[in-house]
GROMACS .gro file of C-alpha atoms in nm:
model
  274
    1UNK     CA    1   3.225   2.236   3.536
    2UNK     CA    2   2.972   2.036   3.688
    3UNK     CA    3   2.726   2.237   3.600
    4UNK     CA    4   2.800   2.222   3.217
    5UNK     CA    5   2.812   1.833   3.232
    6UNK     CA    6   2.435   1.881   3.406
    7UNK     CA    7   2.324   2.071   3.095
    8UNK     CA    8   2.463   1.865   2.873
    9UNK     CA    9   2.326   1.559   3.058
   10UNK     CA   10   2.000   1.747   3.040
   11UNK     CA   11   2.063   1.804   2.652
   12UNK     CA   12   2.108   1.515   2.526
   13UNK     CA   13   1.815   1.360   2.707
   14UNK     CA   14   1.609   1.646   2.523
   15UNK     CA   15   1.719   1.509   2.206
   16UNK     CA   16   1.655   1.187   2.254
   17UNK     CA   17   1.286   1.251   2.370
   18UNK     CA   18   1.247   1.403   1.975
   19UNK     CA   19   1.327   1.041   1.815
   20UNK     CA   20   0.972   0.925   1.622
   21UNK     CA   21   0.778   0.654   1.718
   22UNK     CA   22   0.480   0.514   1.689
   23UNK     CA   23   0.298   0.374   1.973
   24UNK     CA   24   0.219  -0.009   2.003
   25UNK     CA   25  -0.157   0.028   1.878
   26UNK     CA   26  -0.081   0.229   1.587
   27UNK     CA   27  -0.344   0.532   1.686
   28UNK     CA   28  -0.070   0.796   1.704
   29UNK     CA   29   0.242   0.928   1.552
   30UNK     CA   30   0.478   1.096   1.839
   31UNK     CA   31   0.743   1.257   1.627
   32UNK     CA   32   0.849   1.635   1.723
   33UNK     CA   33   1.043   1.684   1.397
   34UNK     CA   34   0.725   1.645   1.175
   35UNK     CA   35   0.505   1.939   1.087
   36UNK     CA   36   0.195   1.693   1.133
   37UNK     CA   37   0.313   1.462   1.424
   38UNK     CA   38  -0.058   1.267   1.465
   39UNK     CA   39  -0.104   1.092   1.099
   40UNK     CA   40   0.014   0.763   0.964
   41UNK     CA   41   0.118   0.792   0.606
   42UNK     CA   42   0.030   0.476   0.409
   43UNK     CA   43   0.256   0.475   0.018
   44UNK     CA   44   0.002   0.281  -0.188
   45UNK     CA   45   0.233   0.033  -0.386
   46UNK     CA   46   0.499   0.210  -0.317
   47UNK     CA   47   0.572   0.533  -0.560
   48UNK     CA   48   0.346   0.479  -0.882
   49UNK     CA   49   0.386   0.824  -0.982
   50UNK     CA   50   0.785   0.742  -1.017
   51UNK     CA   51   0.850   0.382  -1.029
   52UNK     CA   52   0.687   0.061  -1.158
   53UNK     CA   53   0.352  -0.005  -0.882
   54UNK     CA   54   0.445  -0.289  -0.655
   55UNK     CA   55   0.821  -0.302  -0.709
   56UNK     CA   56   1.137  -0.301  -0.472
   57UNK     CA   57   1.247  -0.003  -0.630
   58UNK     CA   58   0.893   0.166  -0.561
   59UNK     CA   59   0.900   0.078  -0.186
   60UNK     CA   60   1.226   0.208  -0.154
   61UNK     CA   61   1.120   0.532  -0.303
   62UNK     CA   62   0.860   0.565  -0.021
   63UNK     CA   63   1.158   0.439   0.242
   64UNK     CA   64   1.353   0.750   0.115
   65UNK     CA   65   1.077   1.026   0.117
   66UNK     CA   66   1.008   0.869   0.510
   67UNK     CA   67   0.670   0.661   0.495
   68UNK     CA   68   0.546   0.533   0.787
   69UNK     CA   69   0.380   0.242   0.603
   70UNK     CA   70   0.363   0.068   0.262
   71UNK     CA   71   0.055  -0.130   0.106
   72UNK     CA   72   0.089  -0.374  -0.171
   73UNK     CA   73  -0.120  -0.658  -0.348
   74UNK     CA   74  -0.065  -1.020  -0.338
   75UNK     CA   75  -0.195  -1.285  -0.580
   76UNK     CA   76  -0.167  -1.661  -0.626
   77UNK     CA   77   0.015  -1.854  -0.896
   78UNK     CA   78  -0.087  -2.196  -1.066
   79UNK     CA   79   0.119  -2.400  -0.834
   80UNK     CA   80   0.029  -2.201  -0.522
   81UNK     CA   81   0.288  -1.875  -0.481
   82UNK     CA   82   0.171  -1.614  -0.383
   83UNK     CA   83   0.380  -1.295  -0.588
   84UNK     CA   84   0.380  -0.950  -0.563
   85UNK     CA   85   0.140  -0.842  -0.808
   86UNK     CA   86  -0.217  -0.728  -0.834
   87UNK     CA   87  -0.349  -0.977  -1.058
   88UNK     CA   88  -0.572  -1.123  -1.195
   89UNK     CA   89  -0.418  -0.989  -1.536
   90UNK     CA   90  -0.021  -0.961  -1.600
   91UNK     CA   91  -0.141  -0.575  -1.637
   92UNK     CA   92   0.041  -0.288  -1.742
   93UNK     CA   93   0.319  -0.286  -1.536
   94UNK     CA   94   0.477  -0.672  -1.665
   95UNK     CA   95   0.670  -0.733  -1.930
   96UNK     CA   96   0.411  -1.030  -2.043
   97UNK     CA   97   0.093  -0.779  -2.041
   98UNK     CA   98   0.090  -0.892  -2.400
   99UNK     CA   99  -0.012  -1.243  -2.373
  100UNK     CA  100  -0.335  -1.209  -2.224
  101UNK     CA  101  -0.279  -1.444  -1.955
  102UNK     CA  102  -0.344  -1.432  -1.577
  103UNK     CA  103  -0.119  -1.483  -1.311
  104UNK     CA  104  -0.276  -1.712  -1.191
  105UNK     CA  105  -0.186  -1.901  -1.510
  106UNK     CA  106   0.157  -1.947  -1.437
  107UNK     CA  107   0.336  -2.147  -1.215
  108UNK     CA  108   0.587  -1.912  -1.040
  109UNK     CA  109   0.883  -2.114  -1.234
  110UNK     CA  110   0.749  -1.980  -1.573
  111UNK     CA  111   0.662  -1.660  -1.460
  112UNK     CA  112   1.038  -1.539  -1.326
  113UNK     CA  113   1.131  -1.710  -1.689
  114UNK     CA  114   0.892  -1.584  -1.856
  115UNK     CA  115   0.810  -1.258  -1.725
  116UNK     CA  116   0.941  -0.952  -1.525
  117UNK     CA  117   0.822  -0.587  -1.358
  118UNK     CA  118   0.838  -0.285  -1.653
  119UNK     CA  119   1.131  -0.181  -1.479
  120UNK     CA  120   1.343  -0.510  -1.502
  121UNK     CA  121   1.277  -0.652  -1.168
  122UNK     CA  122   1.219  -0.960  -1.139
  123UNK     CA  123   0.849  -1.093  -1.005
  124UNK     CA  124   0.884  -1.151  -0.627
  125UNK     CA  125   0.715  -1.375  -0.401
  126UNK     CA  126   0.571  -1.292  -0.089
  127UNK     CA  127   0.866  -1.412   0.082
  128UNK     CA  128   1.166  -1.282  -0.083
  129UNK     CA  129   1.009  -0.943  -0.088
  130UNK     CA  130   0.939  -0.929   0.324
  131UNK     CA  131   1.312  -1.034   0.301
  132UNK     CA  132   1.412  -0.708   0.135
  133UNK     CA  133   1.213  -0.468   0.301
  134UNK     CA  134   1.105  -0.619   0.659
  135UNK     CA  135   1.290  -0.381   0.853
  136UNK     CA  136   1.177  -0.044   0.631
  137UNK     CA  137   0.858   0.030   0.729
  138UNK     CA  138   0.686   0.096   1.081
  139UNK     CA  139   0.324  -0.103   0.905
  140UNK     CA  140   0.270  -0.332   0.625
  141UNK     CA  141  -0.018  -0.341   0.484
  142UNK     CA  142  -0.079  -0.648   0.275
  143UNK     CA  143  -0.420  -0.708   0.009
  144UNK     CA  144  -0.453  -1.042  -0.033
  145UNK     CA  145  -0.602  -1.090  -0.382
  146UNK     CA  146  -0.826  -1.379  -0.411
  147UNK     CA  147  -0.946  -1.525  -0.751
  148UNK     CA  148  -1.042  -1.878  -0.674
  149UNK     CA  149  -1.261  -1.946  -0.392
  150UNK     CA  150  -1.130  -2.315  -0.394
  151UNK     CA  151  -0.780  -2.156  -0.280
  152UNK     CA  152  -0.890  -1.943   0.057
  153UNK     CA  153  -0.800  -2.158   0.330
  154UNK     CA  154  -0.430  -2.223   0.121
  155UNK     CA  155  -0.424  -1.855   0.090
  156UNK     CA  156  -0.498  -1.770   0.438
  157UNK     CA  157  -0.267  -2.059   0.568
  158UNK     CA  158   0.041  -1.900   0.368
  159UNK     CA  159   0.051  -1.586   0.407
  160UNK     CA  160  -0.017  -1.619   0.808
  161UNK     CA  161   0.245  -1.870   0.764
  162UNK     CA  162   0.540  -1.611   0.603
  163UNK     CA  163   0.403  -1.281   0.781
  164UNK     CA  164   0.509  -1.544   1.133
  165UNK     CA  165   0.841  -1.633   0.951
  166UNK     CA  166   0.934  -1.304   0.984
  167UNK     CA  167   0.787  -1.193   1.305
  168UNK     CA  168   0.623  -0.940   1.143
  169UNK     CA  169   0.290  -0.991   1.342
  170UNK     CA  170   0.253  -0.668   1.527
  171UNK     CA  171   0.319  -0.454   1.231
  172UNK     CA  172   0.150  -0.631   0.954
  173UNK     CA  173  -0.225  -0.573   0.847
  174UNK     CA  174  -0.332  -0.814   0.571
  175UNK     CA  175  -0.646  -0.638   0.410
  176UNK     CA  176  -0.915  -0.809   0.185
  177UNK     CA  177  -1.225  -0.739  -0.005
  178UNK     CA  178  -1.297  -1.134   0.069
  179UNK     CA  179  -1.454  -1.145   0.382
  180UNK     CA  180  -1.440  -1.513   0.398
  181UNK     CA  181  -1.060  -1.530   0.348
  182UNK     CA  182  -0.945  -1.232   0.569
  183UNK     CA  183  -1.148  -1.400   0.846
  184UNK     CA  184  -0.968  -1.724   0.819
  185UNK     CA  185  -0.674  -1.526   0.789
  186UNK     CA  186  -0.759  -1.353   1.178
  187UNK     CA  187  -0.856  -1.682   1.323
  188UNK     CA  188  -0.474  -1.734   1.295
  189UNK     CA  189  -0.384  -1.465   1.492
  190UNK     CA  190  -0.278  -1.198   1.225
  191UNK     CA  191  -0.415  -0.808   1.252
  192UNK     CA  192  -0.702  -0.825   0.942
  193UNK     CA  193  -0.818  -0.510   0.774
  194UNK     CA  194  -1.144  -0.471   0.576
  195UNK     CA  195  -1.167  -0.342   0.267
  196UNK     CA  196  -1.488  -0.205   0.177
  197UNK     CA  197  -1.706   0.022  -0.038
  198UNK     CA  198  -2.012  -0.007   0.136
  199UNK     CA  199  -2.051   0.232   0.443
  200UNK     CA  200  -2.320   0.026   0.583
  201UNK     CA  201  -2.111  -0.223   0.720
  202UNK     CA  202  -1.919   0.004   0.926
  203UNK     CA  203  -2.220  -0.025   1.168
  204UNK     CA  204  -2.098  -0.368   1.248
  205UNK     CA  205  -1.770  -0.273   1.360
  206UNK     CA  206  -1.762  -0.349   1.731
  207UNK     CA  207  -1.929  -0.726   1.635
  208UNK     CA  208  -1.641  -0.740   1.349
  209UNK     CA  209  -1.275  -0.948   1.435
  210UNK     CA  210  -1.163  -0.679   1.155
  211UNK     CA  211  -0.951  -0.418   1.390
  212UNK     CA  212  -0.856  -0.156   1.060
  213UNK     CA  213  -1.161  -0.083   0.815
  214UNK     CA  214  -1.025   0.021   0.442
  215UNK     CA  215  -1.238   0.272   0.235
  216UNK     CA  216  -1.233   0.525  -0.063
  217UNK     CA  217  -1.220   0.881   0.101
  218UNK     CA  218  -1.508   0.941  -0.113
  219UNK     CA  219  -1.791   0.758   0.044
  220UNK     CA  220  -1.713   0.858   0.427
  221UNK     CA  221  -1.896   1.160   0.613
  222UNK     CA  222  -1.869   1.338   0.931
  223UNK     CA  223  -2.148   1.041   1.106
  224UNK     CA  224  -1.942   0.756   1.010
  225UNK     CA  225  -1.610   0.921   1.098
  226UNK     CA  226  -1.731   1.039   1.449
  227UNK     CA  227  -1.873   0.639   1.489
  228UNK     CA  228  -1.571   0.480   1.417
  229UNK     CA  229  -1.383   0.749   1.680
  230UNK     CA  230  -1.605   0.582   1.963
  231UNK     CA  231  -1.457   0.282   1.860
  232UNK     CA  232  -1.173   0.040   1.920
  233UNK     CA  233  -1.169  -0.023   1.548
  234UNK     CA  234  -0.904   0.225   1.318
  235UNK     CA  235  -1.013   0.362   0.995
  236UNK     CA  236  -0.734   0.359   0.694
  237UNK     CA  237  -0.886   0.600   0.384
  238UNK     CA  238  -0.788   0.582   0.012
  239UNK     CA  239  -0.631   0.684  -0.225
  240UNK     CA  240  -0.510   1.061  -0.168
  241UNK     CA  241  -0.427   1.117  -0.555
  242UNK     CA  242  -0.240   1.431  -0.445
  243UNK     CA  243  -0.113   1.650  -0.167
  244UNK     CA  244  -0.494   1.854  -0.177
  245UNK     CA  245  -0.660   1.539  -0.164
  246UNK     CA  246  -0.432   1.401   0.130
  247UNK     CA  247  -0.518   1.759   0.324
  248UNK     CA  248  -0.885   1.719   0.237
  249UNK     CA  249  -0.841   1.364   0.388
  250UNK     CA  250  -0.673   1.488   0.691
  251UNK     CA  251  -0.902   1.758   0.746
  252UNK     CA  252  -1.185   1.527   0.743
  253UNK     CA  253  -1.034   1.405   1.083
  254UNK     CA  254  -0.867   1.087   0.957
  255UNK     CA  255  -0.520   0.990   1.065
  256UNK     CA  256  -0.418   0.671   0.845
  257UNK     CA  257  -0.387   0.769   0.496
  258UNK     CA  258  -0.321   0.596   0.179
  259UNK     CA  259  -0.141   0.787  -0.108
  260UNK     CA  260  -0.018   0.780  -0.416
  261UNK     CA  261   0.175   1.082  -0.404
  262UNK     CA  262   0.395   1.014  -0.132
  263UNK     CA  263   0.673   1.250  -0.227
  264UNK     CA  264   0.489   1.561  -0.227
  265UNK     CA  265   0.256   1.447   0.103
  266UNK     CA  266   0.604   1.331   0.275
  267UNK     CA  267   0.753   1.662   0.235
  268UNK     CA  268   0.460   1.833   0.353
  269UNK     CA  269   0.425   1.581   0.608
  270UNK     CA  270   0.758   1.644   0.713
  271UNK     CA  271   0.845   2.009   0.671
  272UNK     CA  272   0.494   2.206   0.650
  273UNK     CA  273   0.585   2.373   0.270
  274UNK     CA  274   0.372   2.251  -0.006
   0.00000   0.00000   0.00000
């Protein structure tokens, strides 16, 4: 008798060592019930191939199909609200794509009146949608848009100010192509991530306050990879299009990967089967 209750003691301590997680600095996956236990999977704006890009109903696509991570863009409306959307035009997935007007053209009041995602939703802020879907996701990573240079430090200052609101410090990485705006928003003490297309400036990386560095696939090579491994710095590549390109990506020796098609690299991810 005894020695049943041992094994099952022993048992269920097994089973609870196989529970994913991902360690505090984000460099490895340790999940024994994934066929690829050592990658973070990034779904870029959610699930375009099935639902309307940057939309609640996208991101909880990529919550169902197991993400480890979701990226979406941020831009700023005329009275300072910064909305889920990529901006600087209404684009093709708003209702007001038609009317040839920016976001940035809007205050947020006319643009929930006025305007709403392809798929009915309404336009969210930066807020209410961290209130939906703060506790899905193991990263968020966050592209702040910016379209007015006379706006940075207001930009910076909010969204430091709601990614705090929500404690959601340690596992949010806003990204920028604006260097001067994703430094301000570092200085106050939120994870900043680089987006570039220039490989030169990977060279700078251990004089850079940027800890992630965002690229297209398509411009890295064996030298820069190997660099950046000798580094504290980690590198996030886009876009995986497909479940080929995500394998080319992760055969390149890369381990945070953005995709579109995060059904198909999920259950690969997951399982092994194509």
């Amino acid at each position: 008798m005894r020695l049943r209750i041992l094994l099952s003691l022993m048992l269920l301590l097994l089973l609870a060592g196989c529970k994913p997680s991902i360690s505090d600095t984000g460099e490895n996956i340790i999940n024994t019930g994934r066929f690829l236990d050592d990658v973070i999977v990034v779904a870029h704006v959610g699930a375009p191939y099935e639902a309307t890009y940057n939309s609640l109903g996208g991101f909880a696509l990529a919550k169902k199909y197991g993400a480890d991570a979701v990226e979406f863009d941020i831009s700023l409306t005329k009275d300072n609200q910064h909305v889920v959307m990529h901006g600087p035009s209404m684009e093709m997935n708003s209702t007001c794509q038609h009317l040839m007007k920016n976001v940035a053209e809007y205050t947020l009041e006319e643009l929930k009146a006025d305007c709403a995602l392809n798929n009915g939703e309404p336009i969210r802020t930066l807020e209410e949608m961290l209130l939906e879907i703060k506790d899905w996701f193991d990263y968020y990573f966050i592209e702040l848009k910016v379209y007015d240079q006379n706006k940075i430090s207001l930009q910076a200052d909010d969204v430091a100010k709601t990614i705090k609101t929500f404690s959601l410090e340690n596992k949010t990485i806003v990204t920028s192509y604006d260097h001067d705006a994703l430094k301000k928003v570092v200085n106050q003490g939120i994870v900043g991530g680089r987006d570039t297309y220039t490989p030169n400036e990977f060279t700078h990386l251990n004089n850079s306050a940027y800890e992630y560095f965002l690229t297209d696939f398509r411009v890295l090579d064996n030298s820069i990879i190997d660099f950046i491994a000798h580094t504290d710095r980690k590198l996030v590549a886009y876009t995986a299009s497909d479940l080929a390109q995500f394998k080319q990506i992760y055969d390149m020796g890369i381990r945070i990967i953005m995709t579109d098609d995060i059904k198909n690299t999920m259950h690969y991810v997951l399982s092994g089967s194509n």
